[in-house]
Structures are given as structure tokens and as C-alpha cells.
Coordinates of C-alpha atoms in Angstrom, one line a residue:
M1 CA 50.5 -19.1 45.0
P2 CA 48.4 -22.6 44.9
S3 CA 50.7 -26.0 44.7
P4 CA 50.4 -28.3 41.5
G5 CA 48.3 -30.8 43.0
E6 CA 45.6 -27.4 43.5
E7 CA 46.6 -25.8 40.3
T8 CA 43.2 -24.5 38.4
W9 CA 42.6 -24.6 34.6
K10 CA 42.3 -21.3 34.7
D11 CA 45.3 -21.0 36.3
H12 CA 46.8 -21.9 33.4
W13 CA 44.7 -19.0 30.9
K14 CA 48.0 -18.3 29.0
C15 CA 48.6 -22.2 27.5
F16 CA 44.6 -22.4 27.0
V17 CA 45.4 -19.1 25.2
A18 CA 48.6 -20.5 23.3
C19 CA 46.4 -23.8 22.3
G20 CA 43.1 -22.3 21.8
I21 CA 45.6 -20.1 18.3
I22 CA 47.1 -23.7 17.5
V23 CA 43.8 -25.6 17.3
L24 CA 42.6 -22.9 14.5
S25 CA 44.7 -25.3 12.2
P26 CA 42.4 -28.0 12.4
F27 CA 39.4 -25.8 12.2
Q28 CA 40.9 -23.9 8.8
Y29 CA 41.4 -28.2 7.9
G30 CA 38.3 -29.2 8.5
V31 CA 36.3 -26.5 7.0
D32 CA 38.9 -26.5 3.4
F33 CA 36.6 -30.9 3.3
G34 CA 33.5 -29.2 4.0
L35 CA 33.4 -26.9 1.7
I36 CA 35.1 -29.3 -1.3
G37 CA 33.1 -32.6 -0.2
G38 CA 30.3 -30.3 -0.5
L39 CA 31.1 -28.5 -4.1
Q40 CA 31.2 -32.3 -5.8
A41 CA 27.3 -32.0 -5.7
M42 CA 27.0 -28.2 -6.4
V43 CA 25.4 -28.0 -10.4
G44 CA 27.7 -24.1 -10.4
F45 CA 30.6 -26.0 -10.1
L46 CA 29.9 -29.5 -12.0
K47 CA 28.4 -26.7 -15.1
I48 CA 32.1 -26.0 -15.1
Y49 CA 33.7 -29.1 -14.4
G50 CA 31.4 -31.7 -15.3
H51 CA 28.8 -32.9 -17.3
P52 CA 25.1 -33.0 -18.1
A53 CA 23.9 -36.7 -16.3
P54 CA 19.9 -36.7 -16.2
D55 CA 19.7 -40.3 -14.8
T56 CA 21.2 -39.3 -11.3
A57 CA 19.7 -37.4 -8.9
I58 CA 21.0 -34.1 -9.1
G59 CA 20.8 -34.0 -13.4
W60 CA 25.0 -33.9 -13.6
N61 CA 27.8 -35.3 -12.4
L62 CA 31.3 -35.6 -12.4
D63 CA 33.9 -37.8 -13.8
T64 CA 34.8 -40.2 -11.4
T65 CA 38.9 -39.4 -12.3
R66 CA 38.5 -35.3 -12.0
Q67 CA 36.4 -36.5 -9.4
Q68 CA 39.0 -39.2 -7.4
L69 CA 41.1 -35.9 -8.0
I70 CA 39.6 -33.2 -7.2
S71 CA 39.5 -34.7 -3.2
S72 CA 42.6 -37.0 -3.3
L73 CA 45.5 -34.7 -3.9
M74 CA 44.7 -33.0 -1.1
T75 CA 45.9 -35.7 0.5
L76 CA 48.2 -36.8 -1.4
G77 CA 50.1 -32.7 -0.5
A78 CA 49.0 -33.3 3.0
F79 CA 51.0 -36.4 2.7
I80 CA 53.9 -35.7 1.7
S81 CA 54.4 -32.2 3.6
S82 CA 53.9 -33.9 6.6
G83 CA 56.7 -37.5 5.8
T84 CA 59.1 -34.2 4.8
A85 CA 58.0 -32.7 8.7
G86 CA 61.2 -34.3 10.4
I87 CA 63.2 -33.1 8.3
V88 CA 61.9 -29.4 8.1
A89 CA 61.4 -29.5 11.9
T90 CA 65.1 -29.8 12.6
Y91 CA 65.8 -26.4 11.2
V92 CA 62.0 -25.1 11.2
S93 CA 60.2 -23.7 14.1
R94 CA 56.6 -24.8 14.5
R95 CA 55.3 -21.0 14.4
Q96 CA 58.0 -20.9 11.5
C97 CA 56.0 -24.0 9.8
L98 CA 52.3 -22.7 11.0
W99 CA 53.6 -19.3 9.4
A100 CA 54.5 -20.8 6.3
A101 CA 51.7 -23.0 6.2
C102 CA 48.9 -19.4 6.3
A103 CA 51.0 -18.9 3.4
L104 CA 51.0 -21.2 0.9
C105 CA 46.8 -21.6 1.8
C106 CA 46.5 -18.0 0.0
V107 CA 48.5 -18.7 -2.3
S108 CA 46.6 -22.1 -3.5
N109 CA 43.5 -20.5 -3.1
V110 CA 44.1 -17.3 -5.5
I111 CA 44.4 -20.4 -7.6
M112 CA 41.7 -21.8 -7.2
M113 CA 39.3 -18.7 -7.5
A114 CA 41.0 -17.4 -10.4
T115 CA 41.0 -20.6 -13.1
E116 CA 37.8 -22.5 -14.7
D117 CA 40.7 -24.6 -16.0
I118 CA 41.2 -28.3 -14.3
G119 CA 45.0 -29.1 -14.3
A120 CA 45.1 -25.2 -12.1
L121 CA 42.0 -26.6 -10.2
Y122 CA 44.4 -30.1 -9.3
A123 CA 47.5 -27.1 -8.2
G124 CA 45.8 -26.1 -6.1
R125 CA 44.0 -28.8 -4.5
F126 CA 47.7 -30.5 -4.1
L127 CA 49.4 -27.1 -3.3
I128 CA 46.5 -26.4 -0.1
G129 CA 46.9 -30.4 1.5
L130 CA 50.8 -28.8 1.2
A131 CA 49.5 -26.7 3.9
N132 CA 47.1 -29.0 5.8
G133 CA 50.2 -31.5 6.0
Y134 CA 51.9 -28.7 8.1
F135 CA 49.4 -27.5 10.0
M136 CA 47.7 -30.8 11.0
T137 CA 52.0 -32.4 11.9
F138 CA 52.7 -28.4 13.3
S139 CA 49.7 -27.7 15.4
Q140 CA 49.9 -31.5 17.5
L141 CA 53.4 -31.3 18.0
Y142 CA 53.0 -27.6 19.3
I143 CA 50.4 -28.9 21.3
Q144 CA 52.0 -32.0 22.8
E145 CA 55.3 -30.0 23.7
S146 CA 53.5 -27.3 25.5
S147 CA 50.4 -28.5 27.2
P148 CA 50.9 -30.0 31.1
A149 CA 49.9 -33.6 30.7
R150 CA 47.0 -33.1 32.9
Y151 CA 44.9 -31.0 30.0
R152 CA 46.7 -32.6 26.8
G153 CA 43.7 -34.8 25.9
W154 CA 41.9 -32.3 26.9
F155 CA 43.6 -29.5 24.1
L156 CA 43.4 -33.0 21.6
T157 CA 39.6 -33.0 22.0
A158 CA 40.2 -29.4 21.2
F159 CA 42.0 -30.4 18.0
Q160 CA 39.7 -32.5 16.9
F161 CA 36.2 -30.5 17.8
F162 CA 37.9 -27.8 16.0
T163 CA 38.6 -30.1 13.1
S164 CA 34.8 -31.0 12.9
F165 CA 33.4 -27.8 13.7
G166 CA 35.5 -26.5 10.8
T167 CA 34.2 -29.6 8.6
L168 CA 30.3 -27.8 10.0
I169 CA 31.4 -24.9 8.7
G170 CA 32.7 -25.6 5.3
T171 CA 29.1 -27.7 5.0
I172 CA 26.7 -24.8 6.7
I173 CA 28.5 -22.5 3.6
D174 CA 27.5 -24.9 1.5
W175 CA 23.8 -25.3 2.0
A176 CA 24.0 -21.6 2.0
T177 CA 25.4 -21.0 -1.7
A178 CA 24.2 -24.0 -3.4
K179 CA 21.2 -23.2 -5.2
R180 CA 23.0 -20.7 -6.9
P181 CA 22.9 -21.3 -11.0
D182 CA 26.1 -19.8 -11.3
K183 CA 30.4 -20.3 -10.0
S184 CA 29.4 -18.0 -7.3
A185 CA 28.1 -21.4 -5.6
Y186 CA 31.7 -22.5 -5.1
L187 CA 33.1 -19.2 -5.8
I188 CA 32.1 -17.7 -2.5
P189 CA 32.2 -21.1 0.0
L190 CA 36.2 -20.8 -1.6
G191 CA 36.6 -17.5 -0.4
M192 CA 36.0 -18.2 3.4
I193 CA 39.4 -20.1 3.1
Y194 CA 41.1 -17.3 3.8
I195 CA 39.7 -16.4 6.7
I196 CA 41.6 -17.9 9.6
P197 CA 45.5 -18.1 7.9
V198 CA 45.3 -14.3 8.4
I199 CA 43.6 -14.2 11.8
M200 CA 45.9 -17.1 12.2
T201 CA 49.3 -15.1 10.5
V202 CA 48.7 -12.1 13.0
A203 CA 48.2 -14.6 16.0
L204 CA 51.3 -17.0 15.8
F205 CA 52.9 -13.5 17.3
F206 CA 51.2 -12.9 20.2
I207 CA 52.6 -16.7 21.5
P208 CA 55.3 -18.5 22.9
E209 CA 57.7 -21.4 20.7
S210 CA 57.8 -24.3 22.0
P211 CA 59.8 -25.0 24.9
R212 CA 60.4 -28.5 23.9
W213 CA 61.7 -27.6 20.6
L214 CA 64.1 -24.8 22.0
I215 CA 65.5 -27.3 24.2
L216 CA 65.9 -29.8 21.7
Q217 CA 68.2 -26.9 19.9
G218 CA 70.0 -26.1 22.8
D219 CA 68.3 -23.1 23.5
Y220 CA 67.8 -23.7 27.3
E221 CA 67.0 -20.2 28.5
K222 CA 64.7 -19.4 26.0
G223 CA 63.2 -22.9 26.6
V224 CA 62.3 -22.4 30.2
K225 CA 61.2 -18.5 29.1
A226 CA 58.2 -20.1 27.3
L227 CA 57.9 -22.4 29.9
R228 CA 57.9 -18.7 32.4
W229 CA 55.2 -17.8 30.1
L230 CA 53.1 -21.5 29.7
R231 CA 52.5 -21.7 33.0
P232 CA 51.0 -19.9 36.0
V233 CA 52.8 -17.4 38.1
G234 CA 55.2 -18.4 40.6
A235 CA 54.8 -22.7 38.3
D236 CA 58.8 -24.7 39.4
V237 CA 59.6 -23.6 35.1
D238 CA 63.3 -24.2 36.6
A239 CA 62.7 -28.0 36.9
E240 CA 60.3 -28.9 34.5
G241 CA 62.4 -27.6 32.3
A242 CA 65.5 -29.3 33.8
E243 CA 63.6 -32.3 33.5
I244 CA 63.0 -31.8 29.7
K245 CA 66.3 -31.5 29.1
A246 CA 67.5 -34.6 30.6
A247 CA 64.9 -36.5 28.6
I248 CA 66.5 -35.3 26.0
D249 CA 70.1 -35.1 26.7
R250 CA 69.4 -39.3 28.2
E251 CA 67.9 -39.7 23.9
K252 CA 71.0 -38.4 22.8
D253 CA 73.4 -40.3 24.6
L254 CA 72.0 -43.2 22.2
S255 CA 72.7 -41.2 19.1
S256 CA 75.0 -38.8 18.4
S257 CA 72.8 -37.1 15.4
I258 CA 69.8 -37.8 14.7
S259 CA 68.0 -38.8 10.9
V260 CA 64.8 -40.1 9.7
M261 CA 66.4 -44.2 9.8
D262 CA 67.0 -43.5 13.8
M263 CA 63.1 -44.3 13.6
F264 CA 64.0 -47.4 13.1
K265 CA 67.8 -48.6 14.5
N266 CA 67.0 -48.8 17.7
P267 CA 64.4 -51.5 18.6
I268 CA 62.3 -48.8 20.8
D269 CA 63.1 -46.3 18.4
R270 CA 61.4 -48.9 16.4
R271 CA 58.6 -50.5 17.9
R272 CA 57.6 -46.6 18.8
T273 CA 57.7 -45.4 15.5
G274 CA 55.4 -48.4 14.5
L275 CA 52.8 -47.6 17.0
A276 CA 52.1 -44.1 16.1
V277 CA 51.9 -44.8 13.1
G278 CA 49.4 -47.6 14.1
A279 CA 47.3 -45.3 16.2
V280 CA 46.8 -42.2 14.0
L281 CA 46.2 -45.0 10.7
L282 CA 43.4 -46.3 13.0
Q283 CA 41.1 -43.0 12.0
A284 CA 41.7 -44.5 8.2
A285 CA 40.9 -48.3 9.2
S286 CA 37.4 -46.4 10.5
G287 CA 35.8 -46.0 6.5
S288 CA 35.7 -42.8 8.2
M289 CA 37.6 -40.4 5.3
F290 CA 34.8 -41.0 2.0
V291 CA 32.3 -39.5 5.1
I292 CA 33.6 -36.5 5.7
A293 CA 35.2 -36.1 2.0
Y294 CA 32.2 -37.4 0.7
K295 CA 29.1 -37.5 2.3
A296 CA 26.9 -34.7 -0.1
Y297 CA 28.0 -35.7 -3.4
F298 CA 26.9 -39.5 -1.4
L299 CA 23.6 -38.6 0.0
A300 CA 22.8 -37.1 -3.1
M301 CA 23.1 -40.8 -5.5
S302 CA 21.6 -42.5 -2.3
K303 CA 18.1 -39.9 -2.9
V304 CA 18.0 -39.2 -0.2
S305 CA 16.2 -35.7 0.5
D306 CA 17.7 -32.5 0.7
P307 CA 22.3 -34.1 0.6
F308 CA 23.8 -30.6 2.2
A309 CA 20.9 -30.0 5.1
M310 CA 21.8 -33.8 5.6
S311 CA 25.5 -33.2 5.5
N312 CA 25.2 -30.3 7.9
V313 CA 23.4 -32.5 10.6
L314 CA 26.2 -35.7 10.2
S315 CA 28.1 -32.6 11.1
A316 CA 26.9 -31.6 14.1
M317 CA 26.4 -34.7 14.6
G318 CA 29.9 -35.7 14.8
I319 CA 30.3 -32.5 16.9
L320 CA 28.0 -33.1 20.0
A321 CA 30.0 -36.1 20.5
I322 CA 32.8 -34.3 20.7
F323 CA 31.9 -32.6 23.5
F324 CA 30.5 -35.0 25.1
N325 CA 34.1 -36.8 25.2
S326 CA 35.8 -34.1 26.3
L327 CA 33.7 -34.2 29.9
I328 CA 35.1 -37.1 30.3
V329 CA 38.7 -37.8 28.4
V330 CA 40.8 -35.8 31.3
R331 CA 39.2 -38.1 34.4
W332 CA 38.4 -41.9 32.3
G333 CA 39.7 -41.3 28.9
R334 CA 41.4 -44.3 28.4
R335 CA 42.4 -44.8 24.7
R336 CA 43.1 -48.7 24.3
V337 CA 39.3 -48.9 25.7
V338 CA 37.8 -46.1 24.0
L339 CA 39.2 -46.6 20.4
T340 CA 38.5 -50.2 21.1
T341 CA 35.1 -50.1 21.6
G342 CA 35.3 -47.1 18.4
L343 CA 35.9 -49.7 16.0
A344 CA 33.7 -52.0 16.8
I345 CA 31.0 -50.4 16.8
C346 CA 31.9 -48.0 13.6
G347 CA 32.2 -51.6 12.0
I348 CA 28.9 -53.0 13.3
L349 CA 27.5 -49.1 11.8
Q350 CA 28.9 -50.1 8.4
L351 CA 28.0 -53.5 7.8
I352 CA 24.9 -53.2 8.6
I353 CA 24.2 -49.7 6.5
A354 CA 25.5 -51.4 3.7
V355 CA 23.4 -54.9 4.4
V356 CA 20.1 -53.3 4.2
Y357 CA 21.5 -51.1 1.1
H358 CA 21.8 -54.4 -1.0
I359 CA 18.3 -55.3 0.7
L360 CA 16.4 -52.3 0.3
G361 CA 17.7 -50.2 -2.7
A362 CA 17.5 -47.1 -3.2
T363 CA 14.1 -46.6 -1.5
N364 CA 13.1 -43.6 0.8
T365 CA 12.8 -46.0 4.2
T366 CA 16.7 -47.1 3.3
G367 CA 17.2 -43.6 3.0
I368 CA 16.2 -42.9 6.6
V369 CA 18.1 -45.8 7.9
L370 CA 21.4 -44.2 6.2
V371 CA 20.8 -40.9 7.4
A372 CA 20.5 -42.6 11.2
L373 CA 23.0 -44.6 11.2
T374 CA 25.5 -42.7 9.7
C375 CA 24.2 -40.2 12.2
V376 CA 25.3 -42.6 14.9
Y377 CA 29.0 -43.7 13.0
M378 CA 29.7 -39.9 13.3
M379 CA 29.1 -39.2 16.7
T380 CA 31.4 -42.3 17.3
Y381 CA 34.4 -41.9 15.2
N382 CA 35.0 -38.4 16.3
G383 CA 34.0 -38.8 19.8
M384 CA 35.9 -42.2 19.6
I385 CA 38.4 -42.4 17.2
S386 CA 39.7 -39.8 15.6
T387 CA 40.6 -37.7 19.1
Y388 CA 41.9 -40.7 20.7
A389 CA 44.1 -41.6 17.3
W390 CA 45.5 -38.3 16.9
L391 CA 46.6 -38.2 20.6
A392 CA 47.7 -41.9 20.8
G393 CA 50.1 -40.8 18.0
G394 CA 51.3 -38.7 19.4
E395 CA 51.8 -39.3 23.3
I396 CA 54.4 -42.7 21.7
P397 CA 57.4 -41.1 19.9
S398 CA 59.9 -40.3 21.6
Q399 CA 61.2 -36.6 23.2
R400 CA 64.5 -36.5 19.8
L401 CA 63.1 -37.9 17.3
R402 CA 59.4 -37.0 17.9
S403 CA 59.5 -34.6 14.7
Y404 CA 60.3 -37.4 12.8
T405 CA 58.1 -39.9 14.2
F406 CA 55.0 -37.6 14.5
G407 CA 55.0 -36.4 11.1
L408 CA 56.1 -40.0 9.7
A409 CA 53.1 -41.2 11.4
A410 CA 50.6 -38.5 10.3
A411 CA 51.9 -38.9 6.5
V412 CA 51.0 -42.2 6.5
G413 CA 47.8 -41.3 7.6
F414 CA 47.1 -39.1 5.2
F415 CA 48.2 -41.8 2.7
G416 CA 45.4 -44.0 4.0
A417 CA 43.0 -40.7 3.8
W418 CA 44.0 -40.3 0.7
L419 CA 44.2 -43.7 -0.4
T420 CA 40.6 -43.6 0.3
T421 CA 39.2 -40.6 -1.1
F422 CA 40.8 -41.6 -4.7
T423 CA 39.4 -45.1 -4.9
A424 CA 35.8 -44.1 -3.2
P425 CA 34.5 -42.8 -6.6
Y426 CA 35.2 -46.1 -8.2
F427 CA 33.0 -47.5 -5.3
I428 CA 30.1 -45.2 -5.0
N429 CA 29.9 -42.9 -8.0
P430 CA 26.7 -44.0 -10.7
A431 CA 29.4 -44.2 -13.8
S432 CA 31.5 -46.7 -12.0
L433 CA 30.7 -49.9 -9.4
A434 CA 27.9 -48.3 -8.2
W435 CA 27.8 -49.6 -5.3
G436 CA 27.1 -46.4 -3.1
P437 CA 26.1 -47.5 0.5
K438 CA 27.4 -51.0 -0.4
Y439 CA 30.9 -49.6 0.0
G440 CA 30.4 -50.5 3.7
F441 CA 31.5 -54.4 3.2
I442 CA 35.2 -53.3 3.2
W443 CA 35.3 -51.8 6.3
F444 CA 33.8 -53.8 8.3
P445 CA 36.5 -56.4 8.3
S446 CA 39.0 -52.9 8.5
C447 CA 37.5 -52.4 11.8
I448 CA 37.8 -55.0 13.4
I449 CA 42.0 -55.7 12.4
G450 CA 41.7 -51.7 14.2
V451 CA 39.8 -53.1 17.0
L452 CA 42.9 -56.4 17.2
W453 CA 45.9 -54.2 16.6
V454 CA 44.8 -52.2 19.5
L455 CA 44.3 -54.9 22.5
F456 CA 47.4 -56.1 21.5
F457 CA 50.3 -53.6 20.9
L458 CA 48.4 -50.2 21.8
P459 CA 50.2 -49.5 25.0
E460 CA 48.1 -47.0 27.3
T461 CA 48.9 -43.1 28.0
K462 CA 46.8 -41.6 29.4
G463 CA 48.1 -39.2 32.2
R464 CA 51.7 -39.2 32.0
T465 CA 53.8 -37.2 30.9
L466 CA 56.7 -37.3 27.8
E467 CA 58.9 -38.4 30.3
E468 CA 57.1 -40.9 31.7
I469 CA 56.4 -42.3 28.5
D470 CA 59.9 -42.2 28.0
E471 CA 60.7 -44.5 30.7
M472 CA 58.4 -47.2 30.6
F473 CA 59.8 -47.4 27.2
E474 CA 63.3 -47.8 27.9
A475 CA 62.3 -50.8 30.3
K476 CA 60.9 -52.1 27.6
L477 CA 57.1 -53.2 29.1
P478 CA 54.2 -55.3 27.0
A479 CA 51.6 -52.6 26.2
R480 CA 49.3 -54.4 29.3
K481 CA 51.3 -53.2 32.1
F482 CA 52.1 -49.5 30.9
R483 CA 48.6 -48.7 32.8
H484 CA 50.0 -49.4 36.3
H485 CA 53.4 -49.1 36.0
I486 CA 54.7 -47.1 39.0
C487 CA 57.8 -44.6 37.0
V488 CA 60.7 -44.0 39.7
G489 CA 62.8 -42.0 36.8
H490 CA 62.0 -38.9 37.6
V491 CA 60.6 -36.6 39.9
N492 CA 58.4 -34.2 38.6
T493 CA 57.2 -35.4 41.4
A494 CA 53.7 -32.8 42.1
E495 CA 51.6 -32.5 39.3
K496 CA 52.4 -36.4 38.5
I497 CA 51.1 -38.0 41.9
D498 CA 48.3 -35.3 41.8
D499 CA 47.5 -37.3 38.3
R500 CA 47.9 -40.1 38.3
A501 CA 46.7 -40.5 42.0
S502 CA 42.8 -38.9 40.3
E503 CA 43.2 -43.0 38.2
K504 CA 44.1 -45.1 41.1
T505 CA 43.1 -45.8 44.5
P506 CA 45.7 -46.0 47.1
T507 CA 44.5 -50.2 47.6
E508 CA 46.0 -49.8 43.5
V509 CA 49.0 -48.4 44.2
Q510 CA 50.3 -50.6 47.2
H511 CA 49.4 -53.7 45.0
A512 CA 51.4 -51.9 42.2
E513 CA 54.0 -51.0 43.9
V514 CA 54.2 -54.9 45.9
K515 CA 53.8 -56.1 41.8
D516 CA 56.3 -53.9 40.5

């Protein structure tokens, strides 16, 4: 039996299987986003929901209001379902919420495929948004609560990888059917949406519930049993379970009950809530949602040749960035460094694209620059912002309020996505302001504000257990001191020593101890 310091990922294979099933949730979300973005540039779809527009690049266009609602109603639904996740999670488990999401996803897709009425399409988009909110919120909660600290970065990287991979699959399906002249051009892609919910519905029966959720509900024995399934053979799951219970009991001592307002009453919880919300909101602040949601339409209206193929290239480059990111996330993945660098690069790229389009207009040269820099942008966003924004936002909430706080953070993140997808058509649609790529002038300052927020407020939580993060917040440490702080309040020793030793030399540890 290997000691905790000698364990490899192979010893945790069952945890990898469980989290591998769970990350099908963001894959489903990505597929939906990839599909819908492409449908709006399909002639077969526009013949039913759009109108002829001979002066545009594709000969058809979609009314600005319809374009807004088709894309934004999904994120509005996700905002509502993730915003109420804390209340729901008090009574319903992580797996049960994911089962509900699978069922709702199938129902909404039946509505979208069976109608040619725009109102029914709106209803289907809203319902699938409710499902996606549950998929994204409860899958992240399960991963955060079930994975060991040393592999949490890997699993959250896989989370983002499957989101982007799903987007790529969605755009490839769109590309394969886009030239069909009839409604089958979009019905075939929509039919693909059933696959993942059916697989997940079955697979969830074979993995345990989140151990932290079970212990939080007072079912300690089942929580330890879930840990025993997830951890390597011979692991001291009783000690880990006791540590989780102690952390939860300590937080319960601060309040006899849990409510939404608890996120704001206590200064420590208020700080953690603000940080979690701010971290997740960095995704929207980067301006990525308009690129992800409208890339095929955006490229088509910018007169880029073969916009569907170029959409596939953009999605593939994003996945490549996540792959490289997975090689460094565990050893080097400093949240603050990666997020500030990523936001700065994305802001500069948006500015360059806007300036080039403003000066040269819709020329072949502009198209080449647009595709090239947008590829770099998607690589930067996927590799340096999206993964770490979710990761930081998920690690920061307290044990007792985790579902409430992360649900709120996810809801605000979806609200930011909704705001972007709702307003973007006003800027990029030729029937409205017709800014096109000049929309980047708005997102450059937004990225810079994000950089400043991370530098001054976001603490470093890389390599820390959730219990250690609790201790540091309770000590009211400023953000700059989190990285080198030595936690003494918990004694889940072997894994902590191994994780921290991989990040500090003996000299650094000695200096930190002397400083403290």
C-alpha cells in the first residue's frame, strides 16, 4: 500500500472515473453552445426563423431581437437555475440535480425539434438553459467536494477541456450539415443533444454521492463510505472524514442554521462570497461569450471565407491550449499569475482586432488578421482564464455555504454571459450598429479592470485543501499572504506536506515559519 506522499493518479483511478462521468456535464453545455452559434448562420435555419437579406454575405439574416433571445435565453435560464442552486442543494443531492438536468435537457430539445414557431423555440432555449445551469453548477460542486487537493486542478482543467471539446463537436456537426438547404440542416445537430443526457442518466447510478454533501447532511457513515469508494485502497478515509466533519461543525458553530443571507452577514463569508463571484465573473469580463456564442455568424458577416470551417479552427485552438495547460496546472498553476496574464493578453488582442478593422475595414487582410488573432485569443481564454476562473471561484466558498456561494457565483457568471449574448447583436449585426470586430473596443478596458481586481483582491489557493482555505480565511489573511502561509489548524498531514513540498524549497519553508 503506497503512502499518501507516494500515491499516483493510478491509485486514484476510481475518483478519476467518477469525475470523468461528471465532466460530461460541461461537454453537454459546450455542445449546446457550439450548435446554437452555428445555427444562426445556416440558410436552412434562417429560412424558417430569419428573412432574406441580399446585401449580407450569406443572403439571409436574423432579426436582431430574435438573435438576442435565441442565444441569451439559454444563459438567462442558466442564471436562474444556478442562482437557486443553494436552496435546492439543501434538500437534493448533487447526483439527483444532475439527473434532473438530464431530463429537462431532453424535454427542452423535444420542444425545439418539434416546432417552427419562434415562441416555442424561445421556450426550448430557456428550458435547456435551466438544465445547463444545473449541469455546470452541480458538476463543479461534485468535483470540488470529491477530488483530492493535488488533483483538483486537473479535474477542473478537464472540466474546461470538455466544455471546449463539446463546443468543437457542436461546430463540427454544424459544419457538416450547414449546406443542407432545408430544416434538416439544424434538426440533425439538435438531435445530437440527446446523447449525453442518456449516457449520464445511466452512468450516475455507478458512482457515489459527494462525500462532503453527505457529511453536511449529517449522514457521516455514508460520507465515509463514499470516500472509501473514491480514495485508494488502504487510504485513511476515517481521518479525512473526521477532518471534513470538524470543518463543517466549526462553521455550524458560527450559525445554527443556513440561509441565503448567511453569505453576507459575517465579514468572512461576505468576503468569500464576493471573491467567488468576482472570480467566475472574470470569464464574462474577458468578452469571450460573444466570440463563443456568435463566432460563425460573426465571421460570416465579417466576410471571412468558410466561416464554419474557421469556427472549427477556433474551437480546436482553444482545446489545444487546455491540453498544454493540463501539463502545467498541477505543478505551476498559480491562479493569480495565470489569470492576470490571460486577461491582459485577451484585452490587448481585442484592441488590436478592433483597431485593424477600424482602419482597414472588411478586406482580405482584415479577415486573415481576424482569424489569426481570434485563434490566439481563444487559446489564451481557454488556457488561462476560463479554467482558473471556475477553479478559483469553486475553491473559495466555505464548506457550510458552498452550494449557496458557488450557486450565486455561477448565477452571476451566467448573468454576465446573458448580458453579453443579449447585447452583442446590437453591435455586430449589420441591421443594427454594424460594429463587427470593433466591438473589441469595449472589452479591452473590461479586461484591464479584471487584471487590477485579481492583483489586489484574489488570494492564491493553489495546492490547498478546502479545510486549509477555511483556516486562512478565518485568520483574515490579506490576499498577498495566502501563498506562503503555513496552516497549523488541521492535521491531515501526509497529503498536505507532499503538496506544499512540491511548491516550496526547505529554505522557503524555514523563512515562512520565521516570518509567521
